[in-house]
PDB file of C-alpha atoms in Angstrom:
ATOM      1  CA  GLN A 890     -15.966 -49.015  10.817  1.00  0.00           C
ATOM      2  CA  GLN A 891     -17.578 -48.029   7.449  1.00  0.00           C
ATOM      3  CA  GLN A 892     -15.481 -48.388   4.383  1.00  0.00           C
ATOM      4  CA  LEU A 893     -15.706 -45.360   2.071  1.00  0.00           C
ATOM      5  CA  GLN A 894     -16.369 -47.305  -1.213  1.00  0.00           C
ATOM      6  CA  PRO A 895     -17.388 -50.966  -0.831  1.00  0.00           C
ATOM      7  CA  LYS A 896     -16.950 -51.770  -4.557  1.00  0.00           C
ATOM      8  CA  LEU A 897     -13.127 -51.321  -4.221  1.00  0.00           C
ATOM      9  CA  GLN A 898     -10.867 -54.203  -4.354  1.00  0.00           C
ATOM     10  CA  PRO A 899     -10.104 -55.774  -1.093  1.00  0.00           C
ATOM     11  CA  LYS A 900      -6.510 -54.782  -0.970  1.00  0.00           C
ATOM     12  CA  LEU A 901      -7.399 -51.202  -1.812  1.00  0.00           C
ATOM     13  CA  GLN A 902     -10.113 -51.087   0.747  1.00  0.00           C
ATOM     14  CA  GLN A 903      -7.628 -52.278   3.355  1.00  0.00           C
ATOM     15  CA  GLN A 904      -5.209 -49.627   2.316  1.00  0.00           C
ATOM     16  CA  LYS A 905      -7.663 -46.802   2.348  1.00  0.00           C
ATOM     17  CA  LEU A 906      -8.969 -47.896   5.721  1.00  0.00           C
ATOM     18  CA  GLN A 907      -5.475 -48.110   7.148  1.00  0.00           C
ATOM     19  CA  GLN A 908      -4.515 -44.564   5.678  1.00  0.00           C
ATOM     20  CA  HIS A 909      -7.592 -43.081   7.270  1.00  0.00           C
ATOM     21  CA  ASN A 910      -6.888 -44.661  10.689  1.00  0.00           C
ATOM     22  CA  GLY A 911      -3.107 -43.419  10.450  1.00  0.00           C
ATOM     23  CA  MET A 912      -1.917 -46.956  10.085  1.00  0.00           C
ATOM     24  CA  SER A 913      -0.283 -46.781   6.545  1.00  0.00           C
ATOM     25  CA  THR A 914       2.621 -49.090   5.958  1.00  0.00           C
ATOM     26  CA  ASP A 915       4.349 -46.045   4.422  1.00  0.00           C
ATOM     27  CA  THR A 916       6.331 -44.558   7.464  1.00  0.00           C
ATOM     28  CA  SER A 917       6.183 -41.117   5.948  1.00  0.00           C
ATOM     29  CA  THR A 918       2.534 -40.858   6.197  1.00  0.00           C
ATOM     30  CA  SER A 919       1.218 -38.483   8.699  1.00  0.00           C
ATOM     31  CA  SER A 920      -0.422 -40.325  11.457  1.00  0.00           C
ATOM     32  CA  MET A 921      -3.905 -39.092  11.738  1.00  0.00           C
ATOM     33  CA  ASP A 922      -5.486 -41.292  14.505  1.00  0.00           C
ATOM     34  CA  ASN A 923      -9.210 -41.333  15.213  1.00  0.00           C
ATOM     35  CA  ILE A 924     -10.397 -39.741  11.819  1.00  0.00           C
ATOM     36  CA  GLY A 925     -12.610 -42.607  11.096  1.00  0.00           C
ATOM     37  CA  GLY A 926     -14.773 -43.024   8.063  1.00  0.00           C
ATOM     38  CA  TYR A 927     -17.311 -40.933   6.299  1.00  0.00           C
ATOM     39  CA  GLU A 928     -20.083 -41.792   8.700  1.00  0.00           C
ATOM     40  CA  ASP A 929     -17.905 -40.419  11.441  1.00  0.00           C
ATOM     41  CA  TRP A 930     -17.033 -37.293   9.403  1.00  0.00           C
ATOM     42  CA  LYS A 931     -20.709 -36.322   8.834  1.00  0.00           C
ATOM     43  CA  LYS A 932     -20.989 -36.127  12.512  1.00  0.00           C
ATOM     44  CA  SER A 933     -18.709 -33.235  12.629  1.00  0.00           C
ATOM     45  CA  SER A 934     -20.298 -29.764  12.076  1.00  0.00           C
ATOM     46  CA  ASP A 935     -17.037 -28.769  10.521  1.00  0.00           C
ATOM     47  CA  CYS A 936     -17.097 -31.597   7.817  1.00  0.00           C
ATOM     48  CA  ASN A 937     -17.801 -30.328   4.256  1.00  0.00           C
ATOM     49  CA  VAL A 938     -16.620 -33.367   2.342  1.00  0.00           C
ATOM     50  CA  PRO A 939     -19.434 -34.784   0.292  1.00  0.00           C
ATOM     51  CA  PRO A 940     -19.978 -38.469  -0.520  1.00  0.00           C
ATOM     52  CA  ASN A 941     -18.914 -38.248  -4.162  1.00  0.00           C
ATOM     53  CA  ILE A 942     -15.405 -36.879  -2.968  1.00  0.00           C
ATOM     54  CA  THR A 943     -15.003 -39.438  -0.201  1.00  0.00           C
ATOM     55  CA  LYS A 944     -15.404 -42.213  -2.757  1.00  0.00           C
ATOM     56  CA  ARG A 945     -12.506 -40.968  -4.564  1.00  0.00           C
ATOM     57  CA  ILE A 946     -10.215 -40.880  -1.696  1.00  0.00           C
ATOM     58  CA  GLY A 947      -7.541 -43.640  -2.263  1.00  0.00           C
ATOM     59  CA  THR A 948      -8.189 -44.369  -5.781  1.00  0.00           C
ATOM     60  CA  ASN A 949      -4.586 -43.519  -6.560  1.00  0.00           C
ATOM     61  CA  LEU A 950      -4.827 -43.315 -10.255  1.00  0.00           C
ATOM     62  CA  HIS A 951      -1.167 -42.518 -10.367  1.00  0.00           C
ATOM     63  CA  LEU A 952      -0.283 -45.903  -8.967  1.00  0.00           C
ATOM     64  CA  THR A 953      -2.543 -47.844 -11.370  1.00  0.00           C
ATOM     65  CA  PRO A 954      -0.452 -49.591 -13.888  1.00  0.00           C
ATOM     66  CA  LYS A 955      -1.381 -48.674 -17.598  1.00  0.00           C
ATOM     67  CA  HIS A 956      -3.353 -45.557 -16.452  1.00  0.00           C
ATOM     68  CA  PRO A 957      -1.948 -42.381 -18.281  1.00  0.00           C
ATOM     69  CA  LEU A 958      -1.206 -40.689 -14.980  1.00  0.00           C
ATOM     70  CA  HIS A 959       1.016 -43.706 -13.805  1.00  0.00           C
ATOM     71  CA  THR A 960       2.694 -43.597 -17.179  1.00  0.00           C
ATOM     72  CA  ILE A 961       3.408 -39.841 -16.991  1.00  0.00           C
ATOM     73  CA  LYS A 962       4.627 -40.307 -13.400  1.00  0.00           C
ATOM     74  CA  GLN A 963       7.014 -43.067 -14.346  1.00  0.00           C
ATOM     75  CA  ILE A 964       8.434 -40.872 -17.209  1.00  0.00           C
ATOM     76  CA  ILE A 965       8.925 -37.958 -15.068  1.00  0.00           C
ATOM     77  CA  GLU A 966      10.474 -40.073 -12.239  1.00  0.00           C
ATOM     78  CA  ASN A 967      12.807 -41.946 -14.657  1.00  0.00           C
ATOM     79  CA  HIS A 968      13.873 -38.436 -16.197  1.00  0.00           C
ATOM     80  CA  ILE A 969      14.723 -36.896 -12.753  1.00  0.00           C
ATOM     81  CA  GLN A 970      16.572 -39.927 -11.491  1.00  0.00           C
ATOM     82  CA  THR A 971      18.776 -40.061 -14.707  1.00  0.00           C
ATOM     83  CA  GLN A 972      19.592 -36.498 -14.594  1.00  0.00           C
ATOM     84  CA  SER A 973      20.825 -36.361 -10.971  1.00  0.00           C
ATOM     85  CA  SER A 974      23.990 -38.045  -9.462  1.00  0.00           C
ATOM     86  CA  MET A 975      22.088 -38.454  -6.323  1.00  0.00           C
ATOM     87  CA  LYS A 976      18.696 -40.307  -6.282  1.00  0.00           C
ATOM     88  CA  PHE A 977      15.452 -38.792  -5.344  1.00  0.00           C
ATOM     89  CA  GLU A 978      13.164 -40.673  -2.793  1.00  0.00           C
ATOM     90  CA  ILE A 979       9.803 -41.436  -4.387  1.00  0.00           C
ATOM     91  CA  MET A 980       6.932 -40.603  -2.175  1.00  0.00           C
ATOM     92  CA  ASP A 981       3.584 -41.533  -4.145  1.00  0.00           C
ATOM     93  CA  ASN A 982       1.488 -43.178  -1.436  1.00  0.00           C
ATOM     94  CA  LEU A 983       1.148 -40.527   1.286  1.00  0.00           C
ATOM     95  CA  SER A 984      -2.277 -40.115   2.974  1.00  0.00           C
ATOM     96  CA  PRO A 985      -4.420 -37.255   1.347  1.00  0.00           C
ATOM     97  CA  ILE A 986      -5.716 -36.564   4.992  1.00  0.00           C
ATOM     98  CA  VAL A 987      -3.501 -33.955   6.551  1.00  0.00           C
ATOM     99  CA  SER A 988      -3.581 -31.659   9.459  1.00  0.00           C
ATOM    100  CA  THR A 989      -4.248 -27.982   8.754  1.00  0.00           C
ATOM    101  CA  GLN A 990      -0.813 -27.441  10.425  1.00  0.00           C
ATOM    102  CA  HIS A 991       0.717 -29.415   7.623  1.00  0.00           C
ATOM    103  CA  ASN A 992      -1.440 -28.038   4.796  1.00  0.00           C
ATOM    104  CA  PHE A 993      -1.257 -24.348   5.627  1.00  0.00           C
ATOM    105  CA  ASP A 994       0.588 -23.369   8.830  1.00  0.00           C
ATOM    106  CA  SER A 995       3.887 -25.036   8.113  1.00  0.00           C
ATOM    107  CA  LEU A 996       3.910 -23.461   4.709  1.00  0.00           C
ATOM    108  CA  LEU A 997       3.288 -20.109   6.242  1.00  0.00           C
ATOM    109  CA  ILE A 998      -0.149 -19.576   4.560  1.00  0.00           C
ATOM    110  CA  PRO A 999      -1.768 -16.777   6.510  1.00  0.00           C
ATOM    111  CA  LYS A1000      -4.729 -17.494   8.613  1.00  0.00           C
ATOM    112  CA  ASP A1001      -6.989 -15.277   6.732  1.00  0.00           C
ATOM    113  CA  HIS A1002      -5.855 -16.610   3.078  1.00  0.00           C
ATOM    114  CA  VAL A1003      -8.831 -17.523   0.889  1.00  0.00           C
ATOM    115  CA  SER A1004      -7.373 -21.079   0.387  1.00  0.00           C
ATOM    116  CA  ARG A1005      -8.236 -21.921   4.147  1.00  0.00           C
ATOM    117  CA  SER A1006     -11.937 -21.157   3.650  1.00  0.00           C
ATOM    118  CA  LYS A1007     -14.527 -23.748   3.626  1.00  0.00           C
ATOM    119  CA  SER A1008     -15.410 -22.791   0.142  1.00  0.00           C
ATOM    120  CA  ASP A1009     -11.983 -23.720  -1.157  1.00  0.00           C
ATOM    121  CA  THR A1010     -10.927 -26.570   0.999  1.00  0.00           C
ATOM    122  CA  TYR A1011     -12.431 -29.930   2.258  1.00  0.00           C
ATOM    123  CA  TYR A1012     -12.440 -30.091   5.960  1.00  0.00           C
ATOM    124  CA  ILE A1013     -12.951 -33.267   7.816  1.00  0.00           C
ATOM    125  CA  ASN A1014     -13.011 -31.249  11.010  1.00  0.00           C
ATOM    126  CA  ASN A1015     -11.527 -28.110  12.209  1.00  0.00           C
ATOM    127  CA  ASP A1016      -7.894 -29.427  12.270  1.00  0.00           C
ATOM    128  CA  THR A1017      -7.905 -31.897   9.460  1.00  0.00           C
ATOM    129  CA  VAL A1018      -8.446 -31.489   5.817  1.00  0.00           C
ATOM    130  CA  LEU A1019      -8.044 -33.418   2.452  1.00  0.00           C
ATOM    131  CA  ARG A1020      -4.748 -31.975   1.208  1.00  0.00           C
ATOM    132  CA  THR A1021      -5.055 -29.111  -1.271  1.00  0.00           C
ATOM    133  CA  HIS A1022      -1.412 -29.590  -2.602  1.00  0.00           C
ATOM    134  CA  THR A1023       1.203 -32.302  -2.191  1.00  0.00           C
ATOM    135  CA  SER A1024       3.380 -29.516  -0.530  1.00  0.00           C
ATOM    136  CA  ALA A1025       1.495 -30.485   2.663  1.00  0.00           C
ATOM    137  CA  HIS A1026       4.178 -33.118   3.069  1.00  0.00           C
ATOM    138  CA  GLN A1027       7.199 -31.042   2.658  1.00  0.00           C
ATOM    139  CA  THR A1028       7.996 -30.104   6.260  1.00  0.00           C
ATOM    140  CA  THR A1029       7.341 -33.750   7.451  1.00  0.00           C
ATOM    141  CA  LEU A1030       9.749 -35.181   4.937  1.00  0.00           C
ATOM    142  CA  LEU A1031      12.438 -32.567   5.534  1.00  0.00           C
ATOM    143  CA  SER A1032      12.207 -33.008   9.233  1.00  0.00           C
ATOM    144  CA  LYS A1033      12.942 -36.607   8.623  1.00  0.00           C
ATOM    145  CA  GLY A1034      16.200 -35.623   7.149  1.00  0.00           C
ATOM    146  CA  MET A1035      15.180 -36.233   3.486  1.00  0.00           C
ATOM    147  CA  ASP A1036      16.951 -33.666   1.182  1.00  0.00           C
ATOM    148  CA  ARG A1037      15.630 -34.712  -2.182  1.00  0.00           C
ATOM    149  CA  PHE A1038      12.324 -36.256  -2.963  1.00  0.00           C
ATOM    150  CA  LEU A1039       9.331 -36.394  -5.404  1.00  0.00           C
ATOM    151  CA  VAL A1040       5.823 -36.289  -3.932  1.00  0.00           C
ATOM    152  CA  THR A1041       2.885 -37.457  -6.128  1.00  0.00           C
ATOM    153  CA  GLY A1042      -0.561 -37.682  -5.092  1.00  0.00           C
ATOM    154  CA  ASP A1043      -4.282 -36.804  -5.530  1.00  0.00           C
ATOM    155  CA  VAL A1044      -5.217 -33.574  -4.257  1.00  0.00           C
ATOM    156  CA  TYR A1045      -8.619 -32.112  -3.412  1.00  0.00           C
ATOM    157  CA  ARG A1046     -10.135 -28.459  -3.884  1.00  0.00           C
ATOM    158  CA  ARG A1047     -13.585 -27.250  -3.845  1.00  0.00           C
ATOM    159  CA  ASP A1048     -13.621 -26.133  -7.294  1.00  0.00           C
ATOM    160  CA  GLU A1049     -16.825 -25.582  -9.576  1.00  0.00           C
ATOM    161  CA  ILE A1050     -16.427 -28.222 -12.281  1.00  0.00           C
ATOM    162  CA  ASP A1051     -15.723 -26.721 -15.804  1.00  0.00           C
ATOM    163  CA  SER A1052     -13.380 -27.314 -18.655  1.00  0.00           C
ATOM    164  CA  SER A1053     -10.291 -26.577 -16.586  1.00  0.00           C
ATOM    165  CA  HIS A1054     -11.426 -27.310 -12.986  1.00  0.00           C
ATOM    166  CA  TYR A1055     -12.283 -30.660 -11.222  1.00  0.00           C
ATOM    167  CA  PRO A1056     -12.366 -31.109  -7.351  1.00  0.00           C
ATOM    168  CA  VAL A1057      -9.845 -33.922  -7.539  1.00  0.00           C
ATOM    169  CA  PHE A1058      -6.793 -33.780  -9.471  1.00  0.00           C
ATOM    170  CA  HIS A1059      -3.076 -34.878  -9.110  1.00  0.00           C
ATOM    171  CA  GLN A1060       0.050 -33.091  -8.316  1.00  0.00           C
ATOM    172  CA  MET A1061       3.820 -34.109  -8.474  1.00  0.00           C
ATOM    173  CA  GLU A1062       6.479 -31.898  -7.048  1.00  0.00           C
ATOM    174  CA  GLY A1063      10.229 -32.311  -6.392  1.00  0.00           C
ATOM    175  CA  VAL A1064      12.316 -30.987  -3.652  1.00  0.00           C
ATOM    176  CA  LYS A1065      16.169 -30.816  -3.580  1.00  0.00           C
ATOM    177  CA  MET A1066      18.093 -29.029  -0.840  1.00  0.00           C
ATOM    178  CA  PHE A1067      21.189 -27.411  -1.755  1.00  0.00           C
ATOM    179  CA  THR A1068      24.384 -26.661   0.223  1.00  0.00           C
ATOM    180  CA  LYS A1069      26.200 -23.430   0.155  1.00  0.00           C
ATOM    181  CA  GLU A1070      29.184 -25.000  -1.675  1.00  0.00           C
TER     182      GLU A1070
END
């Protein structure tokens, strides 16, 4: 199977390949079997992910020590962990390849919403996309019984590049469920 970016370090190459085949060691990653690599994606008439985007999948700048995104992520995580009596689960290595069910449907995004269009979202096939927000993991994590977590990751949107837009960027979000008491 083709790897998306041959110049990556061997460990990162293996991690990316595992994530794309639904074999991530992170048990909270959605299983996306039979996704394959870019060469397989190109065969789908639904695929609109260009090579310049596929080579960025799995770079995980937020996990790269001494990178500014990693530094900011650690500061935010430390702050939240020290402000809460109950610890948040840190979810920062979830696959950016998600189902349309997780990216849109489970978040109640209407079928005719502009964010679902191929001009706004990178589709691998009709049912699989590059996540457009880290919220794509909320329902999965909540259904696993997690009631407080932080999700950090790269997200992908088909934006025109300008001073405030780029097709790959990073998000961090926190979820905490409250009881009625």
